[in-house]
Every structure is written in C-alpha cells, then in structure tokens.
Short mmCIF file of C-alpha atoms in Angstrom, two decimals:
data_model
loop_
_atom_site.label_atom_id
_atom_site.label_comp_id
_atom_site.label_asym_id
_atom_site.label_seq_id
_atom_site.Cartn_x
_atom_site.Cartn_y
_atom_site.Cartn_z
CA MET A 1 -4.65 -9.89 43.31
CA ILE A 2 -5.76 -13.13 45.02
CA GLN A 3 -4.24 -13.99 48.36
CA LEU A 4 -5.17 -16.94 50.57
CA ASP A 5 -3.60 -17.16 54.00
CA ARG A 6 -4.02 -20.44 55.92
CA VAL A 7 -7.58 -20.90 54.63
CA SER A 8 -9.61 -23.89 55.80
CA LYS A 9 -13.15 -24.81 55.04
CA GLU A 10 -15.18 -27.35 56.95
CA TYR A 11 -18.74 -28.03 55.78
CA PRO A 12 -21.56 -28.84 58.17
CA GLY A 13 -21.29 -32.55 58.89
CA GLY A 14 -17.54 -32.33 59.38
CA HIS A 15 -16.23 -32.69 55.82
CA GLN A 16 -12.94 -30.79 55.64
CA ALA A 17 -12.82 -29.45 52.07
CA LEU A 18 -9.72 -27.25 52.47
CA LYS A 19 -6.94 -27.34 55.06
CA ASP A 20 -4.54 -24.49 55.67
CA VAL A 21 -4.36 -23.43 52.04
CA SER A 22 -2.08 -20.47 51.36
CA PHE A 23 -1.00 -18.99 48.04
CA THR A 24 -0.83 -15.67 46.26
CA LEU A 25 -1.71 -14.98 42.66
CA ASP A 26 -0.32 -11.68 41.43
CA GLN A 27 -2.08 -9.30 39.10
CA GLY A 28 -1.81 -10.49 35.50
CA GLU A 29 -0.68 -13.96 36.53
CA MET A 30 -2.16 -17.17 35.10
CA ALA A 31 -2.17 -20.40 37.07
CA PHE A 32 -3.75 -23.83 37.04
CA VAL A 33 -5.23 -25.59 40.04
CA LEU A 34 -4.76 -29.31 39.63
CA GLY A 35 -6.36 -32.01 41.69
CA HIS A 36 -8.63 -35.01 41.54
CA SER A 37 -12.36 -34.81 42.18
CA GLY A 38 -13.00 -33.81 45.77
CA ALA A 39 -9.55 -32.28 46.15
CA GLY A 40 -11.09 -28.91 47.01
CA LYS A 41 -10.81 -27.04 43.70
CA SER A 42 -14.49 -26.06 43.53
CA THR A 43 -14.52 -25.09 47.22
CA LEU A 44 -11.53 -22.85 46.56
CA PHE A 45 -13.44 -21.07 43.81
CA LYS A 46 -16.57 -20.81 45.99
CA LEU A 47 -14.52 -19.10 48.69
CA ILE A 48 -12.99 -16.62 46.24
CA THR A 49 -16.45 -15.72 44.86
CA MET A 50 -18.00 -15.67 48.34
CA ILE A 51 -20.46 -18.43 47.58
CA GLU A 52 -19.03 -19.93 50.76
CA ARG A 53 -17.14 -18.33 53.61
CA PRO A 54 -13.96 -19.89 55.01
CA SER A 55 -14.05 -21.57 58.41
CA THR A 56 -10.68 -20.08 59.24
CA GLY A 57 -8.02 -18.07 57.43
CA ARG A 58 -7.92 -14.91 55.41
CA ILE A 59 -8.74 -14.26 51.75
CA VAL A 60 -7.95 -11.01 49.94
CA VAL A 61 -9.33 -10.48 46.42
CA ASP A 62 -8.49 -7.35 44.46
CA GLY A 63 -7.51 -5.61 47.70
CA GLN A 64 -10.72 -6.56 49.53
CA GLU A 65 -10.59 -8.58 52.75
CA LEU A 66 -13.39 -11.05 52.15
CA HIS A 67 -13.68 -11.86 55.83
CA HIS A 68 -14.93 -8.34 56.49
CA LEU A 69 -17.05 -8.05 53.36
CA LYS A 70 -20.72 -7.38 54.11
CA GLU A 71 -23.39 -9.50 52.45
CA SER A 72 -24.58 -6.41 50.53
CA LYS A 73 -21.10 -5.94 48.99
CA ILE A 74 -20.88 -9.47 47.56
CA PRO A 75 -22.57 -8.65 44.22
CA ALA A 76 -20.01 -5.89 43.60
CA LEU A 77 -17.17 -8.36 44.30
CA ARG A 78 -18.65 -10.89 41.88
CA ARG A 79 -18.79 -8.24 39.16
CA GLU A 80 -15.00 -7.96 39.50
CA ILE A 81 -14.59 -11.68 38.89
CA GLY A 82 -15.57 -13.54 35.73
CA VAL A 83 -16.45 -17.15 36.47
CA ILE A 84 -16.66 -20.00 33.94
CA PHE A 85 -18.17 -23.36 34.84
CA GLN A 86 -17.79 -26.85 33.45
CA ASP A 87 -21.58 -27.10 33.00
CA HIS A 88 -21.65 -23.59 31.46
CA LYS A 89 -24.54 -22.45 33.69
CA LEU A 90 -26.42 -20.85 30.81
CA LEU A 91 -30.07 -19.85 30.75
CA TYR A 92 -31.47 -22.21 28.13
CA ASP A 93 -34.69 -20.29 27.61
CA ARG A 94 -32.76 -17.15 26.63
CA THR A 95 -30.77 -16.32 23.54
CA VAL A 96 -26.98 -16.19 23.43
CA PHE A 97 -27.28 -12.40 23.48
CA ASP A 98 -29.40 -12.41 26.63
CA ASN A 99 -27.02 -14.81 28.37
CA VAL A 100 -23.94 -12.80 27.56
CA ALA A 101 -25.65 -9.49 28.38
CA LEU A 102 -26.79 -10.61 31.85
CA PRO A 103 -23.83 -9.19 33.85
CA LEU A 104 -24.35 -5.82 32.14
CA ILE A 105 -28.10 -5.86 32.64
CA VAL A 106 -27.67 -6.39 36.39
CA ILE A 107 -25.59 -3.22 36.64
CA GLY A 108 -28.13 -1.24 34.60
CA MET A 109 -25.94 -0.48 31.61
CA PRO A 110 -27.74 1.32 28.73
CA ASP A 111 -28.94 -0.93 25.91
CA ASP A 112 -26.72 0.61 23.23
CA GLU A 113 -23.61 -0.05 25.27
CA ILE A 114 -24.78 -3.59 26.05
CA ARG A 115 -25.26 -4.33 22.34
CA LYS A 116 -21.76 -3.06 21.52
CA ARG A 117 -20.12 -5.00 24.31
CA VAL A 118 -21.97 -8.25 23.61
CA ARG A 119 -20.96 -8.12 19.94
CA ALA A 120 -17.36 -7.47 20.93
CA ALA A 121 -17.31 -10.27 23.51
CA LEU A 122 -18.86 -12.78 21.13
CA GLY A 123 -16.32 -11.71 18.51
CA LYS A 124 -13.47 -12.39 20.92
CA VAL A 125 -14.63 -15.95 21.58
CA GLY A 126 -15.38 -16.63 17.90
CA LEU A 127 -19.18 -16.57 18.08
CA SER A 128 -19.96 -13.52 15.93
CA GLY A 129 -23.41 -13.76 14.41
CA LYS A 130 -24.72 -16.20 17.03
CA GLU A 131 -26.48 -13.54 19.11
CA ARG A 132 -29.97 -14.81 18.35
CA ALA A 133 -29.17 -18.51 18.71
CA MET A 134 -30.57 -20.48 21.63
CA PRO A 135 -27.86 -22.19 23.71
CA GLN A 136 -29.21 -25.71 23.14
CA THR A 137 -28.67 -25.31 19.40
CA LEU A 138 -24.92 -24.81 20.00
CA SER A 139 -22.21 -27.45 20.46
CA GLY A 140 -20.57 -28.00 23.86
CA GLY A 141 -17.54 -25.95 22.85
CA GLU A 142 -19.73 -23.11 21.62
CA GLN A 143 -21.76 -23.14 24.82
CA GLN A 144 -18.53 -22.90 26.79
CA ARG A 145 -17.53 -19.92 24.66
CA VAL A 146 -20.86 -18.28 25.50
CA GLY A 147 -19.99 -18.83 29.16
CA ILE A 148 -16.58 -17.24 28.60
CA ALA A 149 -18.10 -14.28 26.75
CA ARG A 150 -20.47 -13.76 29.68
CA ALA A 151 -17.57 -13.96 32.15
CA VAL A 152 -15.46 -11.36 30.33
CA ILE A 153 -18.20 -8.96 29.22
CA ASN A 154 -17.86 -6.92 32.39
CA ARG A 155 -14.08 -6.58 31.79
CA PRO A 156 -13.19 -8.26 35.08
CA ASN A 157 -9.71 -8.18 36.56
CA ILE A 158 -9.94 -11.84 37.51
CA LEU A 159 -11.12 -14.88 35.57
CA LEU A 160 -11.88 -18.10 37.41
CA ALA A 161 -12.60 -21.20 35.34
CA ASP A 162 -13.78 -24.35 37.06
CA GLU A 163 -13.05 -27.34 34.80
CA PRO A 164 -13.82 -25.33 31.64
CA THR A 165 -12.69 -28.13 29.31
CA GLY A 166 -14.11 -31.03 31.30
CA ASN A 167 -16.57 -32.14 28.61
CA LEU A 168 -14.60 -31.12 25.53
CA ASP A 169 -12.26 -33.01 23.22
CA THR A 170 -8.56 -32.17 22.97
CA ASP A 171 -8.80 -29.69 20.09
CA LEU A 172 -11.69 -27.80 21.63
CA SER A 173 -9.94 -27.83 25.02
CA ARG A 174 -6.89 -26.26 23.43
CA GLU A 175 -9.02 -23.56 21.81
CA ILE A 176 -10.76 -22.75 25.07
CA ILE A 177 -7.54 -22.62 27.10
CA ASP A 178 -6.00 -20.40 24.40
CA ILE A 179 -8.88 -17.96 24.85
CA PHE A 180 -8.01 -17.72 28.55
CA SER A 181 -4.37 -17.28 27.65
CA ASP A 182 -5.34 -14.40 25.33
CA PHE A 183 -7.15 -12.64 28.16
CA ASN A 184 -4.14 -13.21 30.41
CA GLN A 185 -1.95 -11.57 27.75
CA VAL A 186 -3.92 -8.34 28.22
CA GLY A 187 -3.45 -8.31 31.98
CA VAL A 188 -6.34 -10.36 33.32
CA THR A 189 -5.48 -12.61 36.26
CA VAL A 190 -6.57 -16.16 35.37
CA LEU A 191 -7.02 -19.16 37.65
CA ILE A 192 -8.15 -22.39 36.00
CA ALA A 193 -9.10 -25.58 37.79
CA THR A 194 -8.53 -28.57 35.53
CA HIS A 195 -7.70 -32.26 35.20
CA ASP A 196 -6.22 -31.65 31.77
CA LEU A 197 -2.48 -32.10 32.28
CA GLN A 198 -1.87 -31.90 28.54
CA GLN A 199 -3.03 -28.28 28.41
CA VAL A 200 -1.19 -27.42 31.62
CA GLU A 201 2.07 -28.78 30.27
CA ARG A 202 1.57 -27.07 26.91
CA LEU A 203 1.22 -23.57 28.42
CA LYS A 204 3.93 -24.00 31.08
CA LYS A 205 2.16 -21.82 33.64
CA ARG A 206 2.30 -22.04 37.39
CA THR A 207 0.39 -24.93 38.93
CA ILE A 208 -1.13 -25.31 42.36
CA HIS A 209 -1.69 -28.94 43.32
CA LEU A 210 -4.50 -29.80 45.67
CA ALA A 211 -5.01 -33.19 47.25
CA ASN A 212 -7.60 -33.87 49.95
CA GLY A 213 -8.02 -30.15 50.54
CA GLU A 214 -4.30 -29.39 50.98
CA ILE A 215 -1.67 -27.88 48.70
CA VAL A 216 0.88 -30.59 48.01
CA PRO A 217 4.17 -30.71 46.10
CA ILE A 218 3.86 -31.76 42.44
CA ALA A 219 5.56 -35.14 42.99
CA GLN A 220 2.96 -36.06 45.57
CA ALA A 221 0.06 -34.98 43.42
CA GLU A 222 1.05 -36.42 40.08
CA PRO A 223 0.34 -40.10 40.76
CA GLU A 224 -3.24 -39.18 41.72
CA GLU A 225 -3.63 -37.00 38.63
CA GLN A 226 -2.54 -39.82 36.39
CA GLN A 227 -5.05 -42.30 37.85
CA MET B 1 -31.98 7.96 35.52
CA LYS B 2 -33.45 7.29 32.08
CA ALA B 3 -31.70 3.91 31.99
CA TYR B 4 -33.23 3.13 35.41
CA PHE B 5 -36.78 3.72 34.16
CA VAL B 6 -36.08 1.91 30.91
CA ARG B 7 -34.85 -1.06 32.95
CA HIS B 8 -38.05 -1.02 35.03
CA LEU B 9 -40.12 -0.90 31.86
CA GLN B 10 -38.15 -3.83 30.49
CA VAL B 11 -38.78 -5.79 33.69
CA LEU B 12 -42.48 -4.93 33.45
CA PHE B 13 -42.74 -6.19 29.87
CA ALA B 14 -40.57 -9.21 30.63
CA THR B 15 -42.91 -10.04 33.52
CA LEU B 16 -45.94 -9.76 31.22
CA GLY B 17 -44.10 -12.01 28.76
CA ASN B 18 -43.42 -14.56 31.50
CA MET B 19 -47.09 -14.49 32.47
CA ARG B 20 -48.01 -15.18 28.87
CA ARG B 21 -45.64 -18.15 28.80
CA SER B 22 -47.56 -19.80 31.67
CA PRO B 23 -51.10 -18.65 30.91
CA VAL B 24 -53.04 -21.23 32.94
CA ALA B 25 -51.23 -20.53 36.21
CA SER B 26 -51.32 -16.78 35.65
CA ILE B 27 -54.99 -16.62 34.68
CA THR B 28 -55.98 -18.89 37.58
CA THR B 29 -54.20 -16.66 40.09
CA ILE B 30 -55.62 -13.49 38.56
CA VAL B 31 -59.19 -14.85 38.49
CA ILE B 32 -58.92 -16.06 42.11
CA ILE B 33 -57.77 -12.58 43.13
CA GLY B 34 -60.57 -11.02 41.07
CA ILE B 35 -63.25 -13.20 42.68
CA SER B 36 -61.79 -12.67 46.16
CA LEU B 37 -62.04 -8.90 45.68
CA LEU B 38 -65.53 -9.17 44.20
CA LEU B 39 -67.24 -10.24 47.42
CA PRO B 40 -66.14 -7.27 49.57
CA MET B 41 -66.83 -4.97 46.61
CA ILE B 42 -70.41 -6.28 46.34
CA LEU B 43 -70.89 -5.78 50.07
CA TYR B 44 -69.41 -2.28 49.81
CA ILE B 45 -71.79 -1.41 46.96
CA THR B 46 -74.72 -2.94 48.89
CA VAL B 47 -73.95 -0.81 51.94
CA LYS B 48 -73.48 2.30 49.82
CA SER B 49 -76.70 1.61 47.90
CA GLY B 50 -78.63 1.23 51.15
CA ALA B 51 -77.08 4.40 52.53
CA GLN B 52 -77.96 6.20 49.30
CA LEU B 53 -81.55 4.99 49.54
CA THR B 54 -82.08 5.99 53.18
CA GLU B 55 -80.36 9.30 52.51
CA SER B 56 -82.97 10.10 49.90
CA TRP B 57 -85.70 9.21 52.40
CA HIS B 58 -84.02 11.12 55.18
CA GLY B 59 -83.91 14.13 52.91
CA GLN B 60 -87.65 14.61 53.53
CA PRO B 61 -88.60 12.89 56.79
CA GLN B 62 -92.33 12.70 56.89
CA MET B 63 -95.12 11.44 59.10
CA SER B 64 -98.34 9.82 57.99
CA VAL B 65 -101.20 10.83 60.29
CA PHE B 66 -104.13 8.43 59.87
CA LEU B 67 -107.52 9.76 60.91
CA LYS B 68 -110.24 7.67 62.51
CA PRO B 69 -112.45 6.08 59.80
CA ASP B 70 -115.71 7.41 61.21
CA LEU B 71 -114.52 11.02 61.38
CA ALA B 72 -116.74 13.63 59.78
CA ASP B 73 -115.36 15.78 56.99
CA ASN B 74 -115.49 19.02 59.00
CA GLU B 75 -113.68 17.35 61.92
CA ALA B 76 -111.00 16.14 59.51
CA THR B 77 -110.67 19.67 58.13
CA LEU B 78 -110.21 21.04 61.63
CA ILE B 79 -107.45 18.56 62.38
CA PHE B 80 -105.80 19.35 59.03
CA ASP B 81 -105.87 23.10 59.84
CA GLU B 82 -104.45 22.45 63.29
CA LEU B 83 -101.56 20.49 61.84
CA ARG B 84 -100.98 22.95 59.00
CA LEU B 85 -100.60 25.78 61.50
CA HIS B 86 -98.46 23.81 63.97
CA PRO B 87 -95.11 25.63 64.56
CA LYS B 88 -93.09 22.44 64.05
CA ILE B 89 -94.76 21.47 60.79
CA SER B 90 -93.70 23.06 57.55
CA LEU B 91 -96.11 21.33 55.20
CA ALA B 92 -99.28 19.30 55.55
CA GLU B 93 -101.09 17.52 52.74
CA PHE B 94 -104.53 16.03 53.08
CA VAL B 95 -105.02 12.65 51.42
CA THR B 96 -108.63 11.60 51.03
CA PRO B 97 -109.55 7.91 51.23
CA GLY B 98 -110.18 8.03 47.47
CA GLN B 99 -106.76 9.49 46.70
CA ALA B 100 -105.12 6.91 48.97
CA LEU B 101 -106.90 4.10 47.15
CA GLU B 102 -105.84 5.44 43.75
CA GLU B 103 -102.23 5.71 44.91
CA PHE B 104 -102.33 2.18 46.31
CA ARG B 105 -103.89 0.93 43.07
CA ALA B 106 -101.06 2.50 41.06
CA ILE B 107 -98.26 1.16 43.25
CA SER B 108 -99.61 -2.31 44.03
CA GLY B 109 -100.89 -3.29 40.59
CA LEU B 110 -103.89 -4.93 42.31
CA GLU B 111 -106.44 -3.12 40.14
CA MET B 112 -108.65 -6.14 39.51
CA GLU B 113 -108.71 -7.20 43.15
CA LEU B 114 -109.49 -3.69 44.40
CA ASP B 115 -112.49 -3.51 42.07
CA PHE B 116 -114.09 -6.33 44.05
CA LEU B 117 -114.11 -4.31 47.28
CA ASP B 118 -117.54 -3.04 48.35
CA GLU B 119 -116.15 -0.01 50.10
CA ASN B 120 -112.84 1.78 50.39
CA PRO B 121 -111.08 0.41 53.53
CA LEU B 122 -108.45 3.15 53.58
CA PRO B 123 -108.85 6.05 56.02
CA ALA B 124 -108.21 9.70 55.26
CA SER B 125 -104.71 10.74 56.21
CA ILE B 126 -102.52 13.80 56.45
CA VAL B 127 -98.93 13.67 55.35
CA ILE B 128 -96.83 16.17 57.26
CA LEU B 129 -93.26 17.41 56.82
CA PRO B 130 -91.63 18.70 60.01
CA ILE B 131 -89.60 21.91 59.92
CA THR B 132 -85.83 21.48 59.51
CA PHE B 133 -84.73 21.63 63.15
CA ALA B 134 -87.33 19.03 64.10
CA GLN B 135 -86.05 16.46 61.65
CA ASN B 136 -83.90 14.42 63.99
CA SER B 137 -85.26 11.19 65.45
CA ASN B 138 -85.84 12.55 68.97
CA GLU B 139 -87.71 15.66 67.85
CA LEU B 140 -89.81 13.61 65.48
CA SER B 141 -90.72 11.20 68.24
CA LEU B 142 -91.71 14.08 70.54
CA LEU B 143 -93.83 15.60 67.78
CA ARG B 144 -95.52 12.26 67.15
CA ASP B 145 -96.28 11.84 70.88
CA GLU B 146 -97.79 15.32 70.93
CA LEU B 147 -99.94 14.90 67.82
CA VAL B 148 -101.26 11.44 68.65
CA LYS B 149 -103.11 13.00 71.62
CA ILE B 150 -105.29 15.06 69.23
CA ASP B 151 -108.81 13.72 69.24
CA GLY B 152 -109.70 12.12 65.88
CA ILE B 153 -106.20 10.90 65.07
CA ASP B 154 -106.09 7.14 64.97
CA GLU B 155 -102.40 6.41 64.33
CA ILE B 156 -99.21 8.18 63.33
CA ARG B 157 -96.48 6.43 61.40
CA LEU B 158 -93.04 7.84 61.53
CA ASP B 159 -91.29 6.88 58.30
CA LEU B 160 -87.90 7.09 59.98
CA GLU B 161 -88.48 4.13 62.27
CA TRP B 162 -87.92 1.46 59.75
CA THR B 163 -85.19 3.39 57.92
CA ASP B 164 -83.35 3.61 61.25
CA ARG B 165 -83.65 -0.14 61.58
CA PHE B 166 -82.52 -0.48 57.98
CA ASN B 167 -79.52 1.75 58.73
CA SER B 168 -78.69 -0.38 61.72
CA ILE B 169 -78.71 -3.49 59.49
CA LEU B 170 -76.56 -1.63 56.95
CA GLY B 171 -74.13 -0.75 59.73
CA ASN B 172 -73.83 -4.42 60.60
CA ILE B 173 -73.34 -5.37 56.94
CA ASN B 174 -70.69 -2.66 56.74
CA ARG B 175 -68.83 -4.10 59.73
CA ALA B 176 -69.13 -7.59 58.23
CA ALA B 177 -67.78 -6.22 54.93
CA GLN B 178 -64.80 -4.68 56.69
CA LEU B 179 -64.06 -7.92 58.53
CA LEU B 180 -64.48 -9.93 55.34
CA SER B 181 -62.23 -7.50 53.46
CA ALA B 182 -59.51 -7.93 56.07
CA LEU B 183 -59.80 -11.72 55.93
CA LEU B 184 -59.79 -11.73 52.13
CA ALA B 185 -56.80 -9.40 52.09
CA ILE B 186 -54.93 -11.98 54.17
CA ALA B 187 -56.14 -14.72 51.80
CA LEU B 188 -54.95 -12.66 48.82
CA ILE B 189 -51.54 -12.20 50.39
CA LEU B 190 -51.31 -15.96 50.97
CA ILE B 191 -52.51 -16.84 47.44
CA THR B 192 -50.21 -14.35 45.72
CA GLY B 193 -47.33 -15.18 48.07
CA ASN B 194 -47.67 -18.88 47.29
CA THR B 195 -47.75 -18.21 43.55
CA ILE B 196 -44.62 -16.08 43.87
CA LYS B 197 -42.97 -18.86 45.88
CA LEU B 198 -43.67 -21.32 43.05
CA LEU B 199 -42.27 -18.80 40.55
CA ILE B 200 -39.12 -18.43 42.64
CA MET B 201 -38.70 -22.21 42.81
CA ASN B 202 -39.24 -22.55 39.05
CA ARG B 203 -36.63 -19.90 38.36
CA GLN B 204 -34.11 -21.14 40.87
CA GLN B 205 -31.37 -21.69 38.30
CA GLU B 206 -31.88 -18.26 36.78
CA ILE B 207 -31.67 -16.69 40.24
CA GLU B 208 -28.48 -18.62 41.02
CA ILE B 209 -26.83 -17.54 37.78
CA THR B 210 -27.93 -13.93 38.21
CA LYS B 211 -26.42 -13.88 41.69
CA LEU B 212 -23.22 -15.49 40.35
CA VAL B 213 -22.72 -12.73 37.79
CA GLY B 214 -23.19 -10.02 40.40
CA GLY B 215 -26.94 -9.49 40.50
CA SER B 216 -27.92 -7.81 43.76
CA ASN B 217 -30.85 -9.02 45.85
CA ARG B 218 -32.73 -5.91 44.74
CA PHE B 219 -32.20 -6.81 41.08
CA VAL B 220 -33.17 -10.44 41.62
CA ARG B 221 -36.36 -9.67 43.53
CA ARG B 222 -37.57 -6.90 41.17
CA PRO B 223 -39.32 -9.18 38.62
CA PHE B 224 -41.13 -11.01 41.42
CA LEU B 225 -42.38 -7.73 42.87
CA TYR B 226 -43.67 -6.87 39.41
CA PHE B 227 -45.36 -10.26 39.26
CA GLY B 228 -47.13 -9.58 42.57
CA ALA B 229 -48.15 -6.06 41.63
CA LEU B 230 -49.38 -7.17 38.20
CA TYR B 231 -51.36 -10.05 39.68
CA GLY B 232 -53.04 -7.55 42.01
CA PHE B 233 -53.67 -5.02 39.24
CA LEU B 234 -55.05 -7.57 36.78
CA GLY B 235 -57.08 -9.21 39.58
CA ALA B 236 -58.72 -5.84 40.27
CA LEU B 237 -59.49 -5.52 36.55
CA VAL B 238 -61.21 -8.92 36.70
CA THR B 239 -63.24 -7.65 39.68
CA LEU B 240 -64.35 -4.61 37.67
CA PHE B 241 -65.21 -6.83 34.72
CA LEU B 242 -67.31 -9.12 36.95
CA LEU B 243 -69.01 -6.10 38.52
CA ALA B 244 -69.83 -4.79 35.05
CA ILE B 245 -71.37 -8.16 34.12
CA ALA B 246 -73.38 -8.23 37.37
CA ALA B 247 -74.56 -4.66 36.78
CA SER B 248 -75.58 -5.53 33.22
CA VAL B 249 -77.53 -8.62 34.33
CA LEU B 250 -79.26 -6.84 37.23
CA HIS B 251 -79.87 -3.56 35.41
CA GLU B 252 -83.39 -4.27 34.14
CA PRO B 253 -84.98 -5.80 37.27
CA LEU B 254 -83.38 -3.19 39.51
CA SER B 255 -84.56 -0.36 37.27
CA GLU B 256 -88.13 -1.63 37.56
CA LEU B 257 -87.75 -1.82 41.33
CA ALA B 258 -86.25 1.66 41.43
CA GLN B 259 -89.27 3.06 39.58
CA LEU B 260 -91.57 1.71 42.28
CA TYR B 261 -89.60 3.72 44.86
CA GLN B 262 -89.44 6.79 42.60
CA GLN B 263 -85.67 6.41 42.42
CA SER B 264 -83.55 6.73 39.30
CA SER B 265 -81.28 3.91 40.47
CA LEU B 266 -81.15 1.62 43.46
CA ILE B 267 -77.54 0.58 42.94
CA TYR B 268 -74.71 2.78 44.09
CA GLN B 269 -72.32 3.47 41.25
CA PRO B 270 -68.73 3.71 42.52
CA SER B 271 -66.83 6.76 41.32
CA LEU B 272 -63.64 6.62 39.24
CA ARG B 273 -61.76 7.51 42.41
CA GLU B 274 -63.20 4.46 44.18
CA PHE B 275 -62.30 2.24 41.23
CA GLY B 276 -58.82 3.76 41.30
CA LEU B 277 -58.54 3.04 45.01
CA LEU B 278 -59.57 -0.58 44.38
CA MET B 279 -56.83 -0.92 41.75
CA LEU B 280 -54.29 0.72 44.03
CA PHE B 281 -55.30 -1.43 47.00
CA SER B 282 -55.13 -4.65 45.01
CA THR B 283 -51.83 -3.72 43.32
CA SER B 284 -50.29 -2.78 46.67
CA LEU B 285 -51.55 -5.99 48.23
CA GLY B 286 -49.98 -8.03 45.42
CA TRP B 287 -46.72 -6.14 45.81
CA CYS B 288 -46.70 -6.68 49.59
CA ALA B 289 -47.45 -10.39 49.14
CA ALA B 290 -44.57 -10.69 46.67
CA ARG B 291 -42.26 -8.74 48.98
CA LEU B 292 -43.05 -11.07 51.88
CA SER B 293 -42.66 -14.19 49.76
CA VAL B 294 -39.41 -12.97 48.22
CA ALA B 295 -38.01 -12.07 51.66
CA GLN B 296 -38.85 -15.55 52.85
CA HIS B 297 -37.68 -17.64 49.91
CA LEU B 298 -35.06 -15.73 47.92
CA GLY B 299 -32.49 -15.93 50.69
CA GLU B 300 -32.74 -19.72 50.58
CA ILE B 301 -31.37 -19.75 47.03
CA LYS B 302 -27.60 -19.52 46.92
CA PRO B 303 -25.36 -20.08 43.92
CA GLN B 304 -23.84 -23.55 43.80
#
C-alpha cells in the first residue's frame, strides 16, 4: 500500500531531512512513526502526499509510482489519502459541516449524498449534532475529531496522521488513537506520527523509528524519545 | 451534469457572499471599474451623437445661395428660375430678406435688438437641394463653382463644409476613444488582477487546505474567476447607473439645444445590444484579469 525504497530528501540550503529511508506498509496495516522533532516525520508525510518530491529514491502509494506522477494527477492521489494534522488545519470561518464536506465538494458530489456522508462521518467520531457549530466553539479534542471526520469522509484507503494527539491530554489522546484503530479494523491502512509512547505501547502496533532523517533500531531511538 | 451546474451556482452565490463580507474593498473595486468604463462610454456616445447629428444633416445636403443686396426683384426671379430648372438641382426655395429676418429672429431670440435696426441687413437667398447623385462632396463643390459664376450671386455656402470638418474632429475623437479604451482595459486588468491577488493572499490557508484534501487547480481557481467576472459585471452596472444619472442631469439643457437644431434628441441612446456588449466586455475583462492573476499567484501557494 505504501512503499518507500531508499528515499532521501534534501531541502534547498542543504538540510537533509530524510536519508535512505525504506519501508513497506501493507494494505490494512497500522503503524506508528516515532521520532523527535526534526527527525523527518513530517517530511515523510509530505513525500507520501506529494507536497514535496523526494530528492532520490522511489515511493509507491496505492500502486502509483509517485516519481512518475504528473502534477495534474496529484489531487486524485490526495483524495485517496486522508490526512490529519496536529494543528487540525480547519477553516475557522466555516461550520463543522462545511469543513467536513470539503473533500466531497471538491469532487462535485451531489448535496444529498454530501449531507448523508457528513452526518455519518461526524457520527463515527462522536460529533453528531455539531454540524452547525463553528470550529472555534469546540474543544481541542473535538476540533481534532472534525479533522478526522474530514479525512475519512472520502473513504480513503490510507490515513496519515501527523502528531494527531500533540496538544491533547492522555484521555483525549486515547480516544483519538482508538478512532484510528477503529478505521484500521475495517481495512484502512493507518500511519501515525507521534511522540506519545504511551499510546504506541498500549496498541502494540508496528513502529518505525526515525532519528535525524534515518530509520534506526528501537534501542537507538528510545533514549531520544524519552528526553 | 446537473451537479456541475449546481456547483457553479453555489460558487457564484458563495462569491457574492464573500463580496458582502468585505463590502468596502468590493465596492471600491467595482466603483473604480465603473468609473474607468464610464470615460470611454461617454466618448463613444459623444462620437455616436455627433455622427447621428451630421447624418441628419447629410440626409438633405443643401446650399445657401446669397444674392447681391442691390439686385432688383425681377433679376432675383430670373436667377431663381435658372436654379429651379438646373438639371442638378431638385428643389429651390426663395427666401426673401424679410423671411430671413423672421427666421433669424425666431432662432436667435434677439427680437428686441433687431427692432432697433433701421433696415434689414439680410440679403435675399435661394436654398437649393441638389439631386441625389450630386450629393457627394466633389459634385457639390463642382456645382457651387458653376453657380457662383452666375451674375447676381454674391456668395454660396455649402452646408457640408463644416459638417465635414466636424466629422473629421469626430473621427479623431473616435480614435482617441479607442486608444483610451485600450489603455483603460489594461488598467482594469491591472486593478482587478491586483484585487484578485489580495483575495488569493487573504485566502491562502483555505487554498492550502483545499489542495490538501484533493482540490484540483481548476476547483481552487474557480471562485477567483467568479470574483473577476462579477467585478466586471457589477462595474459595468455602475457605468450604466452613472450614465443614467448623467443623462438625467443633462436631459433638460440638451433638449432645449436639440429644439434649436430641430432635432428630437442630440444625445445618442445606446441600444440594448450595445449595453449588453458593454456588460459582456467588462465581465470578460474581469474574468481575464482574474485568470491572469490566478495563473501568476495560485501556483505560489503550496500546502505546508
């Protein structure tokens, strides 16, 4: 489902964000990417969603070779991937409904279908009845759920979550991670970047440790994680 | 297909809603566009009005043949008969000095002043209408040269001379209007393009998020194209509104002036088609400006 083969990314100015990163995430698999700030987690996600292109190496997502993907095909790729961000990336001048409906509006889905799907998605993340609320009136956890609802509304095969529990307390973090786990249970491939070792240990899923842009063995990574 | 049109309608109404949310910026842009279009429109109407006026004169090109003041009545009658029977003249009308004075009195409004004159200074004249094939400038000039040689004729005035000069001036105004229109079209593109650029910058986060969730460039740019087209359309409406105000203010004095020239109206009234073309031109210009601005600035915004 997601395959990285010796992927490196060097930004202009010489900063090497990723070095020779290789891993494969099978369909329906759930994994955590662990690493301190600047380890390359966000760059990894940017490469998978084609926000950035790798300097070297090969990335395959859902059978598509990203290296050969034309600029015009990128929107279609992003519709296959649901992305959740630590800062939620919500439109604060729009209602919860409008935020969640956005991925469906961009593909021109009829309004009736959008209404049905938004209600269903909000139900799944425990926000039924909040359609008309403005995001700033919601708590941090609720805003993150809106972000999750938006990410899953298009029924993507892949969910990427970049520090989804970064600003949440332990209980809320558990609830959010459990939502991802629920989606994984129904066959969605889930990749979560996090610092939250507690949640990682609780779910006992595969972990990919990044340090200074490289995949490292767990023993090497742990001291940095615990800092 | 239905969903496609519904989506466009939604974008249209959303764009109107966004304009309403920032009324000062929107109204300023629309009024600037309206005023920018007003100037070439006024010049266009001026040129058309002039053309309309000279057309009505050209419809009956005539010559005024002034007889020598000391000419005897029978000599004047002979000249009148000669002109009346001339093969290139279709109609001749004798105007006595008394009739000329009365006409001048009616047109000039100088009744009191004219009463102080001891004698009528106006000569007898003959107004002639050339036959159809002699109505072009060259033929009229030849006819004038021929008639002026007749003994007893003092002067011949060809009414076309000054209308030709007037037409030449109108031609120059027309060229100036075209040049000004082109320059103002460029200005409109720059004004609208800059406004769209500011809109793009203000909605940077929204654009980023839309691209992140799979919004294509076409989808992202659509609202901005609507903004441009609506600015152009509403700007043209402002132009029409300002023209209507100008017409209302100038109606009375121009009607009085028109009466003096025996015209029903001196001002050319654009047809619905011309108004439609103005709307189409302005809307297209706004759309083009938005398209250029979007092409230049949207690519700079990438999701972070």
